[in-house]
């Protein structure tokens, strides 16, 4: 499993009985996590004195219960990147801290080239990967279907001092955007995607990642060429293992461009006991070994 120990402003303090106890800067939150099926002793008093905790409803959804008035948003840093944290209606905060290991990896790849790389970030959410790439002077096309998420990503770029970098902010359906880029014969050095498990298409049709991931990657390979450097897929879909995503990249990209594929879970270290909480899965194609 891949993870970073370099967070200063985020800390997974403990995990037990379907919940995480987390520190986001100087604010503590308790959030549900279906991966946490163990029931260890909750002996950290912050479990009971957290600033806010999210409780699911038996009828679906859930809500934040606030013990101390929270700011509407606050900032945390990872190295030189700044993120605006905002508790959202569905337990999220706008930052997936486990993704820092992928940000670091992508930055290393960009630094290994002596030219400006062109990056396509699909399902780009609040722009963690985008600002990581901009920090290395890459040119980024950031695509997400949510206008609000794209606006939030712009805030993160501005907070990180990266607004003047080469970036296009696109509010669009990712598949439709890729199809248009193919017609325009545009190519990219790096493709990053973190697609949702479920979604709905423009006609209301259900989009299920397990059914769509192969055709989506196949489509995206048309945006690569011999000078391309990397293709990263991340997933939070339980039934989609790292190996499956690696096989997809291995069967679609390697025969065309060579290179190699690796895969792993990504996670977060738990301060209390030293375990690492699995948080997702990534597969990466690299042109260079």
PDB file of C-alpha atoms in Angstrom:
ATOM      1  CA  UNK A   1       0.000   0.000   0.000  1.00  0.00           C
ATOM      2  CA  UNK A   2       1.193   3.507  -0.871  1.00  0.00           C
ATOM      3  CA  UNK A   3       0.779   6.392   1.554  1.00  0.00           C
ATOM      4  CA  UNK A   4       2.523   9.540   2.699  1.00  0.00           C
ATOM      5  CA  UNK A   5       3.723  10.527   6.157  1.00  0.00           C
ATOM      6  CA  UNK A   6       4.273  14.137   5.125  1.00  0.00           C
ATOM      7  CA  UNK A   7       0.910  15.651   6.047  1.00  0.00           C
ATOM      8  CA  UNK A   8       1.251  18.271   8.774  1.00  0.00           C
ATOM      9  CA  UNK A   9      -2.233  19.832   8.668  1.00  0.00           C
ATOM     10  CA  UNK A  10      -4.185  16.579   8.322  1.00  0.00           C
ATOM     11  CA  UNK A  11      -4.044  13.594  10.668  1.00  0.00           C
ATOM     12  CA  UNK A  12      -6.095  10.413  10.927  1.00  0.00           C
ATOM     13  CA  UNK A  13      -6.037  10.158  14.697  1.00  0.00           C
ATOM     14  CA  UNK A  14      -8.029   6.934  15.067  1.00  0.00           C
ATOM     15  CA  UNK A  15     -10.534   4.682  13.297  1.00  0.00           C
ATOM     16  CA  UNK A  16     -13.101   2.342  14.812  1.00  0.00           C
ATOM     17  CA  UNK A  17     -16.639   0.984  14.368  1.00  0.00           C
ATOM     18  CA  UNK A  18     -17.318   2.510  10.970  1.00  0.00           C
ATOM     19  CA  UNK A  19     -15.869   5.945  11.728  1.00  0.00           C
ATOM     20  CA  UNK A  20     -12.746   8.072  11.366  1.00  0.00           C
ATOM     21  CA  UNK A  21     -11.485  10.581  13.929  1.00  0.00           C
ATOM     22  CA  UNK A  22      -9.590  13.237  11.959  1.00  0.00           C
ATOM     23  CA  UNK A  23      -7.745  16.482  12.539  1.00  0.00           C
ATOM     24  CA  UNK A  24      -8.049  19.073   9.790  1.00  0.00           C
ATOM     25  CA  UNK A  25      -5.743  21.867  10.868  1.00  0.00           C
ATOM     26  CA  UNK A  26      -6.998  22.754  14.360  1.00  0.00           C
ATOM     27  CA  UNK A  27     -10.479  21.300  13.774  1.00  0.00           C
ATOM     28  CA  UNK A  28     -11.452  17.716  14.625  1.00  0.00           C
ATOM     29  CA  UNK A  29     -14.127  15.837  12.690  1.00  0.00           C
ATOM     30  CA  UNK A  30     -15.718  12.405  13.019  1.00  0.00           C
ATOM     31  CA  UNK A  31     -16.883  10.953   9.704  1.00  0.00           C
ATOM     32  CA  UNK A  32     -18.282   7.564   8.648  1.00  0.00           C
ATOM     33  CA  UNK A  33     -16.095   5.152   6.682  1.00  0.00           C
ATOM     34  CA  UNK A  34     -17.473   1.774   5.533  1.00  0.00           C
ATOM     35  CA  UNK A  35     -13.955   0.312   5.394  1.00  0.00           C
ATOM     36  CA  UNK A  36     -13.582   0.607   9.154  1.00  0.00           C
ATOM     37  CA  UNK A  37     -15.235  -2.636  10.237  1.00  0.00           C
ATOM     38  CA  UNK A  38     -13.051  -3.212  13.328  1.00  0.00           C
ATOM     39  CA  UNK A  39     -14.282  -2.140  16.764  1.00  0.00           C
ATOM     40  CA  UNK A  40     -11.267  -1.051  18.769  1.00  0.00           C
ATOM     41  CA  UNK A  41     -11.562   0.954  21.974  1.00  0.00           C
ATOM     42  CA  UNK A  42     -12.397   4.622  21.419  1.00  0.00           C
ATOM     43  CA  UNK A  43     -10.222   5.886  24.251  1.00  0.00           C
ATOM     44  CA  UNK A  44      -9.231   9.203  22.636  1.00  0.00           C
ATOM     45  CA  UNK A  45     -11.490  11.814  24.257  1.00  0.00           C
ATOM     46  CA  UNK A  46     -11.700  13.682  20.952  1.00  0.00           C
ATOM     47  CA  UNK A  47     -14.128  10.996  19.791  1.00  0.00           C
ATOM     48  CA  UNK A  48     -16.613  12.594  22.187  1.00  0.00           C
ATOM     49  CA  UNK A  49     -15.451  16.204  21.939  1.00  0.00           C
ATOM     50  CA  UNK A  50     -14.890  16.575  18.188  1.00  0.00           C
ATOM     51  CA  UNK A  51     -15.860  19.929  16.713  1.00  0.00           C
ATOM     52  CA  UNK A  52     -18.321  18.218  14.383  1.00  0.00           C
ATOM     53  CA  UNK A  53     -19.413  14.737  13.453  1.00  0.00           C
ATOM     54  CA  UNK A  54     -21.385  13.413  10.515  1.00  0.00           C
ATOM     55  CA  UNK A  55     -24.198  10.954  11.191  1.00  0.00           C
ATOM     56  CA  UNK A  56     -25.979   8.994   8.520  1.00  0.00           C
ATOM     57  CA  UNK A  57     -29.764   8.833   8.508  1.00  0.00           C
ATOM     58  CA  UNK A  58     -31.688   5.544   8.384  1.00  0.00           C
ATOM     59  CA  UNK A  59     -33.753   7.089   5.590  1.00  0.00           C
ATOM     60  CA  UNK A  60     -30.641   7.921   3.536  1.00  0.00           C
ATOM     61  CA  UNK A  61     -28.188  10.778   3.479  1.00  0.00           C
ATOM     62  CA  UNK A  62     -27.160  12.330   6.764  1.00  0.00           C
ATOM     63  CA  UNK A  63     -26.114  15.586   8.390  1.00  0.00           C
ATOM     64  CA  UNK A  64     -23.361  17.297  10.319  1.00  0.00           C
ATOM     65  CA  UNK A  65     -23.835  17.641  14.066  1.00  0.00           C
ATOM     66  CA  UNK A  66     -21.864  20.639  15.298  1.00  0.00           C
ATOM     67  CA  UNK A  67     -20.380  20.798  18.795  1.00  0.00           C
ATOM     68  CA  UNK A  68     -18.453  24.012  18.139  1.00  0.00           C
ATOM     69  CA  UNK A  69     -19.301  26.634  15.566  1.00  0.00           C
ATOM     70  CA  UNK A  70     -17.165  25.975  12.510  1.00  0.00           C
ATOM     71  CA  UNK A  71     -15.983  28.512   9.954  1.00  0.00           C
ATOM     72  CA  UNK A  72     -17.700  28.225   6.609  1.00  0.00           C
ATOM     73  CA  UNK A  73     -14.319  27.168   5.244  1.00  0.00           C
ATOM     74  CA  UNK A  74     -10.738  26.983   6.453  1.00  0.00           C
ATOM     75  CA  UNK A  75      -7.378  26.214   4.889  1.00  0.00           C
ATOM     76  CA  UNK A  76      -4.929  23.355   5.259  1.00  0.00           C
ATOM     77  CA  UNK A  77      -1.583  22.900   3.529  1.00  0.00           C
ATOM     78  CA  UNK A  78       0.209  19.931   2.053  1.00  0.00           C
ATOM     79  CA  UNK A  79       3.783  20.992   1.358  1.00  0.00           C
ATOM     80  CA  UNK A  80       3.377  24.035  -0.918  1.00  0.00           C
ATOM     81  CA  UNK A  81      -0.260  23.313  -1.834  1.00  0.00           C
ATOM     82  CA  UNK A  82      -3.162  25.050  -0.081  1.00  0.00           C
ATOM     83  CA  UNK A  83      -6.684  23.631   0.124  1.00  0.00           C
ATOM     84  CA  UNK A  84      -9.934  25.231   1.225  1.00  0.00           C
ATOM     85  CA  UNK A  85     -11.822  22.780   3.449  1.00  0.00           C
ATOM     86  CA  UNK A  86     -15.626  22.966   3.568  1.00  0.00           C
ATOM     87  CA  UNK A  87     -17.858  20.347   5.259  1.00  0.00           C
ATOM     88  CA  UNK A  88     -20.346  19.233   2.606  1.00  0.00           C
ATOM     89  CA  UNK A  89     -23.770  17.630   2.724  1.00  0.00           C
ATOM     90  CA  UNK A  90     -22.511  14.142   1.977  1.00  0.00           C
ATOM     91  CA  UNK A  91     -19.760  13.868   4.626  1.00  0.00           C
ATOM     92  CA  UNK A  92     -17.031  15.163   2.289  1.00  0.00           C
ATOM     93  CA  UNK A  93     -14.697  18.095   2.956  1.00  0.00           C
ATOM     94  CA  UNK A  94     -13.432  18.814  -0.563  1.00  0.00           C
ATOM     95  CA  UNK A  95     -10.066  17.148   0.057  1.00  0.00           C
ATOM     96  CA  UNK A  96      -9.107  13.478  -0.156  1.00  0.00           C
ATOM     97  CA  UNK A  97      -5.859  13.478   1.853  1.00  0.00           C
ATOM     98  CA  UNK A  98      -4.866   9.966   0.744  1.00  0.00           C
ATOM     99  CA  UNK A  99      -4.428  11.379  -2.762  1.00  0.00           C
ATOM    100  CA  UNK A 100      -1.297  13.242  -1.627  1.00  0.00           C
ATOM    101  CA  UNK A 101       0.760  10.157  -2.512  1.00  0.00           C
ATOM    102  CA  UNK A 102      -0.490  10.406  -6.103  1.00  0.00           C
ATOM    103  CA  UNK A 103       0.161  14.166  -6.197  1.00  0.00           C
ATOM    104  CA  UNK A 104       3.748  13.538  -5.127  1.00  0.00           C
ATOM    105  CA  UNK A 105       4.215  10.766  -7.677  1.00  0.00           C
ATOM    106  CA  UNK A 106       2.832  12.884 -10.513  1.00  0.00           C
ATOM    107  CA  UNK A 107       5.059  15.803  -9.573  1.00  0.00           C
ATOM    108  CA  UNK A 108       8.109  13.538  -9.683  1.00  0.00           C
ATOM    109  CA  UNK A 109       7.156  12.367 -13.178  1.00  0.00           C
ATOM    110  CA  UNK A 110       6.732  15.956 -14.395  1.00  0.00           C
ATOM    111  CA  UNK A 111      10.103  16.947 -12.928  1.00  0.00           C
ATOM    112  CA  UNK A 112      11.793  14.084 -14.777  1.00  0.00           C
ATOM    113  CA  UNK A 113      11.095  15.763 -18.154  1.00  0.00           C
ATOM    114  CA  UNK A 114      12.920  18.819 -19.456  1.00  0.00           C
ATOM    115  CA  UNK A 115       9.856  20.246 -21.189  1.00  0.00           C
ATOM    116  CA  UNK A 116       6.461  21.538 -20.149  1.00  0.00           C
ATOM    117  CA  UNK A 117       4.023  18.627 -19.989  1.00  0.00           C
ATOM    118  CA  UNK A 118       0.378  18.892 -20.963  1.00  0.00           C
ATOM    119  CA  UNK A 119      -1.985  17.289 -18.439  1.00  0.00           C
ATOM    120  CA  UNK A 120      -5.647  16.295 -18.761  1.00  0.00           C
ATOM    121  CA  UNK A 121      -7.347  15.913 -15.365  1.00  0.00           C
ATOM    122  CA  UNK A 122     -10.762  14.249 -15.749  1.00  0.00           C
ATOM    123  CA  UNK A 123     -13.404  14.109 -13.010  1.00  0.00           C
ATOM    124  CA  UNK A 124     -11.061  16.642 -11.458  1.00  0.00           C
ATOM    125  CA  UNK A 125     -13.244  17.598  -8.463  1.00  0.00           C
ATOM    126  CA  UNK A 126     -11.694  20.383  -6.342  1.00  0.00           C
ATOM    127  CA  UNK A 127      -8.377  20.196  -8.140  1.00  0.00           C
ATOM    128  CA  UNK A 128      -5.872  18.449  -5.876  1.00  0.00           C
ATOM    129  CA  UNK A 129      -4.078  16.852  -8.820  1.00  0.00           C
ATOM    130  CA  UNK A 130      -4.494  19.998 -10.892  1.00  0.00           C
ATOM    131  CA  UNK A 131      -2.698  22.301  -8.469  1.00  0.00           C
ATOM    132  CA  UNK A 132      -0.012  19.674  -7.868  1.00  0.00           C
ATOM    133  CA  UNK A 133       0.724  19.663 -11.603  1.00  0.00           C
ATOM    134  CA  UNK A 134       0.548  23.450 -11.857  1.00  0.00           C
ATOM    135  CA  UNK A 135       3.101  23.685  -9.048  1.00  0.00           C
ATOM    136  CA  UNK A 136       5.526  21.878 -11.386  1.00  0.00           C
ATOM    137  CA  UNK A 137       4.735  24.291 -14.230  1.00  0.00           C
ATOM    138  CA  UNK A 138       2.721  21.761 -16.237  1.00  0.00           C
ATOM    139  CA  UNK A 139      -0.081  22.976 -18.499  1.00  0.00           C
ATOM    140  CA  UNK A 140      -3.386  21.547 -17.219  1.00  0.00           C
ATOM    141  CA  UNK A 141      -6.875  21.068 -18.612  1.00  0.00           C
ATOM    142  CA  UNK A 142      -9.176  20.563 -15.624  1.00  0.00           C
ATOM    143  CA  UNK A 143     -12.548  18.956 -16.439  1.00  0.00           C
ATOM    144  CA  UNK A 144     -15.486  18.305 -14.126  1.00  0.00           C
ATOM    145  CA  UNK A 145     -19.237  18.259 -14.707  1.00  0.00           C
ATOM    146  CA  UNK A 146     -19.945  20.283 -11.551  1.00  0.00           C
ATOM    147  CA  UNK A 147     -19.701  24.059 -11.882  1.00  0.00           C
ATOM    148  CA  UNK A 148     -19.383  24.348  -8.109  1.00  0.00           C
ATOM    149  CA  UNK A 149     -16.461  21.932  -7.933  1.00  0.00           C
ATOM    150  CA  UNK A 150     -14.612  23.755 -10.709  1.00  0.00           C
ATOM    151  CA  UNK A 151     -15.123  27.057  -8.874  1.00  0.00           C
ATOM    152  CA  UNK A 152     -13.744  25.426  -5.714  1.00  0.00           C
ATOM    153  CA  UNK A 153     -10.707  24.165  -7.647  1.00  0.00           C
ATOM    154  CA  UNK A 154     -10.070  27.715  -8.837  1.00  0.00           C
ATOM    155  CA  UNK A 155     -10.130  28.837  -5.181  1.00  0.00           C
ATOM    156  CA  UNK A 156      -7.524  26.198  -4.313  1.00  0.00           C
ATOM    157  CA  UNK A 157      -5.312  27.307  -7.189  1.00  0.00           C
ATOM    158  CA  UNK A 158      -5.585  30.929  -6.077  1.00  0.00           C
ATOM    159  CA  UNK A 159      -4.858  30.020  -2.437  1.00  0.00           C
ATOM    160  CA  UNK A 160      -1.766  28.123  -3.613  1.00  0.00           C
ATOM    161  CA  UNK A 161      -0.560  31.123  -5.620  1.00  0.00           C
ATOM    162  CA  UNK A 162      -1.010  29.296  -8.923  1.00  0.00           C
ATOM    163  CA  UNK A 163      -3.746  31.300 -10.658  1.00  0.00           C
ATOM    164  CA  UNK A 164      -1.266  32.664 -13.191  1.00  0.00           C
ATOM    165  CA  UNK A 165      -0.218  29.202 -14.358  1.00  0.00           C
ATOM    166  CA  UNK A 166      -1.313  27.589 -17.630  1.00  0.00           C
ATOM    167  CA  UNK A 167      -4.723  26.047 -16.847  1.00  0.00           C
ATOM    168  CA  UNK A 168      -8.096  25.731 -18.563  1.00  0.00           C
ATOM    169  CA  UNK A 169     -11.107  25.246 -16.314  1.00  0.00           C
ATOM    170  CA  UNK A 170     -13.775  23.218 -18.122  1.00  0.00           C
ATOM    171  CA  UNK A 171     -17.301  22.488 -16.844  1.00  0.00           C
ATOM    172  CA  UNK A 172     -18.412  19.579 -18.997  1.00  0.00           C
ATOM    173  CA  UNK A 173     -19.276  15.900 -19.167  1.00  0.00           C
ATOM    174  CA  UNK A 174     -15.883  14.189 -19.234  1.00  0.00           C
ATOM    175  CA  UNK A 175     -16.742  11.614 -21.889  1.00  0.00           C
ATOM    176  CA  UNK A 176     -18.153  14.252 -24.233  1.00  0.00           C
ATOM    177  CA  UNK A 177     -15.116  16.449 -23.686  1.00  0.00           C
ATOM    178  CA  UNK A 178     -12.742  13.582 -24.529  1.00  0.00           C
ATOM    179  CA  UNK A 179     -14.719  12.814 -27.680  1.00  0.00           C
ATOM    180  CA  UNK A 180     -14.385  16.432 -28.807  1.00  0.00           C
ATOM    181  CA  UNK A 181     -10.654  16.453 -28.021  1.00  0.00           C
ATOM    182  CA  UNK A 182     -10.246  13.367 -30.211  1.00  0.00           C
ATOM    183  CA  UNK A 183     -11.993  15.129 -33.077  1.00  0.00           C
ATOM    184  CA  UNK A 184      -9.770  18.153 -32.523  1.00  0.00           C
ATOM    185  CA  UNK A 185      -6.740  15.805 -32.610  1.00  0.00           C
ATOM    186  CA  UNK A 186      -5.416  17.149 -29.316  1.00  0.00           C
ATOM    187  CA  UNK A 187      -2.847  15.048 -27.443  1.00  0.00           C
ATOM    188  CA  UNK A 188      -1.716  14.962 -23.829  1.00  0.00           C
ATOM    189  CA  UNK A 189       1.442  13.930 -22.017  1.00  0.00           C
ATOM    190  CA  UNK A 190      -0.377  12.903 -18.834  1.00  0.00           C
ATOM    191  CA  UNK A 191      -3.959  11.783 -18.256  1.00  0.00           C
ATOM    192  CA  UNK A 192      -5.345  11.585 -14.727  1.00  0.00           C
ATOM    193  CA  UNK A 193      -8.826  10.327 -13.935  1.00  0.00           C
ATOM    194  CA  UNK A 194     -10.741   9.679 -10.742  1.00  0.00           C
ATOM    195  CA  UNK A 195     -14.209   8.709 -11.986  1.00  0.00           C
ATOM    196  CA  UNK A 196     -17.183   8.262  -9.634  1.00  0.00           C
ATOM    197  CA  UNK A 197     -18.605   4.830  -8.889  1.00  0.00           C
ATOM    198  CA  UNK A 198     -22.042   5.874 -10.075  1.00  0.00           C
ATOM    199  CA  UNK A 199     -23.438   8.712 -12.102  1.00  0.00           C
ATOM    200  CA  UNK A 200     -26.103   9.692 -14.592  1.00  0.00           C
ATOM    201  CA  UNK A 201     -25.589  10.616 -18.199  1.00  0.00           C
ATOM    202  CA  UNK A 202     -27.114  13.639 -19.912  1.00  0.00           C
ATOM    203  CA  UNK A 203     -30.221  11.598 -20.755  1.00  0.00           C
ATOM    204  CA  UNK A 204     -30.657  10.350 -17.209  1.00  0.00           C
ATOM    205  CA  UNK A 205     -29.102   6.958 -17.952  1.00  0.00           C
ATOM    206  CA  UNK A 206     -27.247   5.265 -15.098  1.00  0.00           C
ATOM    207  CA  UNK A 207     -23.447   5.325 -15.416  1.00  0.00           C
ATOM    208  CA  UNK A 208     -21.733   2.531 -13.480  1.00  0.00           C
ATOM    209  CA  UNK A 209     -17.952   2.575 -13.374  1.00  0.00           C
ATOM    210  CA  UNK A 210     -17.436  -1.200 -13.568  1.00  0.00           C
ATOM    211  CA  UNK A 211     -19.413  -1.226 -16.821  1.00  0.00           C
ATOM    212  CA  UNK A 212     -17.852   1.897 -18.334  1.00  0.00           C
ATOM    213  CA  UNK A 213     -14.221   2.002 -17.238  1.00  0.00           C
ATOM    214  CA  UNK A 214     -12.786  -0.073 -20.090  1.00  0.00           C
ATOM    215  CA  UNK A 215     -14.482   1.916 -22.847  1.00  0.00           C
ATOM    216  CA  UNK A 216     -13.585   5.169 -21.088  1.00  0.00           C
ATOM    217  CA  UNK A 217      -9.884   4.295 -20.922  1.00  0.00           C
ATOM    218  CA  UNK A 218      -9.979   3.015 -24.510  1.00  0.00           C
ATOM    219  CA  UNK A 219     -11.383   6.382 -25.573  1.00  0.00           C
ATOM    220  CA  UNK A 220      -8.734   8.295 -23.647  1.00  0.00           C
ATOM    221  CA  UNK A 221      -5.866   6.347 -25.222  1.00  0.00           C
ATOM    222  CA  UNK A 222      -6.651   8.215 -28.426  1.00  0.00           C
ATOM    223  CA  UNK A 223      -5.375  11.356 -26.686  1.00  0.00           C
ATOM    224  CA  UNK A 224      -1.942   9.804 -26.103  1.00  0.00           C
ATOM    225  CA  UNK A 225       1.011   9.650 -28.479  1.00  0.00           C
ATOM    226  CA  UNK A 226       4.632   8.482 -28.505  1.00  0.00           C
ATOM    227  CA  UNK A 227       5.738  11.407 -26.327  1.00  0.00           C
ATOM    228  CA  UNK A 228       3.129  10.761 -23.606  1.00  0.00           C
ATOM    229  CA  UNK A 229       4.474  10.107 -20.124  1.00  0.00           C
ATOM    230  CA  UNK A 230       1.787   8.791 -17.777  1.00  0.00           C
ATOM    231  CA  UNK A 231      -1.804   7.614 -17.361  1.00  0.00           C
ATOM    232  CA  UNK A 232      -3.151   7.414 -13.804  1.00  0.00           C
ATOM    233  CA  UNK A 233      -6.510   5.914 -12.841  1.00  0.00           C
ATOM    234  CA  UNK A 234      -7.815   6.198  -9.306  1.00  0.00           C
ATOM    235  CA  UNK A 235     -10.983   4.554  -8.028  1.00  0.00           C
ATOM    236  CA  UNK A 236     -12.999   4.370  -4.828  1.00  0.00           C
ATOM    237  CA  UNK A 237     -15.261   1.669  -6.239  1.00  0.00           C
ATOM    238  CA  UNK A 238     -15.108  -1.330  -3.902  1.00  0.00           C
ATOM    239  CA  UNK A 239     -15.435  -3.951  -6.608  1.00  0.00           C
ATOM    240  CA  UNK A 240     -12.748  -2.497  -8.871  1.00  0.00           C
ATOM    241  CA  UNK A 241      -9.397  -3.808  -7.639  1.00  0.00           C
ATOM    242  CA  UNK A 242      -6.021  -2.233  -8.433  1.00  0.00           C
ATOM    243  CA  UNK A 243      -5.112  -5.268 -10.532  1.00  0.00           C
ATOM    244  CA  UNK A 244      -8.197  -4.914 -12.706  1.00  0.00           C
ATOM    245  CA  UNK A 245      -7.340  -1.308 -13.506  1.00  0.00           C
ATOM    246  CA  UNK A 246      -3.737  -2.322 -14.186  1.00  0.00           C
ATOM    247  CA  UNK A 247      -4.909  -5.004 -16.619  1.00  0.00           C
ATOM    248  CA  UNK A 248      -7.004  -2.388 -18.424  1.00  0.00           C
ATOM    249  CA  UNK A 249      -4.018  -0.056 -18.836  1.00  0.00           C
ATOM    250  CA  UNK A 250      -1.775  -2.983 -19.714  1.00  0.00           C
ATOM    251  CA  UNK A 251      -4.076  -4.203 -22.457  1.00  0.00           C
ATOM    252  CA  UNK A 252      -4.908  -0.796 -23.947  1.00  0.00           C
ATOM    253  CA  UNK A 253      -1.827   1.411 -23.515  1.00  0.00           C
ATOM    254  CA  UNK A 254       1.230  -0.853 -23.349  1.00  0.00           C
ATOM    255  CA  UNK A 255       0.703  -2.540 -26.771  1.00  0.00           C
ATOM    256  CA  UNK A 256       0.355   0.896 -28.349  1.00  0.00           C
ATOM    257  CA  UNK A 257       3.087   2.877 -26.556  1.00  0.00           C
ATOM    258  CA  UNK A 258       5.179   0.418 -24.554  1.00  0.00           C
ATOM    259  CA  UNK A 259       6.121   1.327 -21.004  1.00  0.00           C
ATOM    260  CA  UNK A 260       5.006  -0.428 -17.838  1.00  0.00           C
ATOM    261  CA  UNK A 261       2.048  -0.542 -15.454  1.00  0.00           C
ATOM    262  CA  UNK A 262       1.953  -0.681 -11.661  1.00  0.00           C
ATOM    263  CA  UNK A 263      -0.936  -0.734  -9.218  1.00  0.00           C
ATOM    264  CA  UNK A 264      -1.611  -0.526  -5.492  1.00  0.00           C
ATOM    265  CA  UNK A 265      -4.021   0.487  -2.796  1.00  0.00           C
ATOM    266  CA  UNK A 266      -3.563   3.950  -1.349  1.00  0.00           C
ATOM    267  CA  UNK A 267      -4.209   4.713   2.279  1.00  0.00           C
ATOM    268  CA  UNK A 268      -3.768   6.850   5.366  1.00  0.00           C
ATOM    269  CA  UNK A 269      -1.626   6.016   8.409  1.00  0.00           C
ATOM    270  CA  UNK A 270      -3.564   5.876  11.684  1.00  0.00           C
ATOM    271  CA  UNK A 271      -1.764   7.711  14.483  1.00  0.00           C
ATOM    272  CA  UNK A 272      -3.140   5.622  17.330  1.00  0.00           C
ATOM    273  CA  UNK A 273      -1.960   2.166  16.269  1.00  0.00           C
ATOM    274  CA  UNK A 274       0.258   2.491  13.200  1.00  0.00           C
ATOM    275  CA  UNK A 275      -2.124   0.665  10.887  1.00  0.00           C
ATOM    276  CA  UNK A 276      -2.835   2.074   7.432  1.00  0.00           C
ATOM    277  CA  UNK A 277      -6.472   2.584   6.499  1.00  0.00           C
ATOM    278  CA  UNK A 278      -7.158   1.523   2.876  1.00  0.00           C
ATOM    279  CA  UNK A 279      -8.816   4.426   1.081  1.00  0.00           C
ATOM    280  CA  UNK A 280      -8.794   3.644  -2.629  1.00  0.00           C
ATOM    281  CA  UNK A 281      -6.905   2.059  -5.480  1.00  0.00           C
ATOM    282  CA  UNK A 282      -4.662   3.401  -8.221  1.00  0.00           C
ATOM    283  CA  UNK A 283      -3.120   2.030 -11.402  1.00  0.00           C
ATOM    284  CA  UNK A 284      -0.397   3.906 -13.276  1.00  0.00           C
ATOM    285  CA  UNK A 285       1.046   3.524 -16.743  1.00  0.00           C
ATOM    286  CA  UNK A 286       4.504   5.042 -17.222  1.00  0.00           C
ATOM    287  CA  UNK A 287       6.426   5.472 -20.429  1.00  0.00           C
ATOM    288  CA  UNK A 288       9.725   5.598 -18.517  1.00  0.00           C
ATOM    289  CA  UNK A 289      10.650   2.815 -16.112  1.00  0.00           C
TER     290      UNK A 289
END
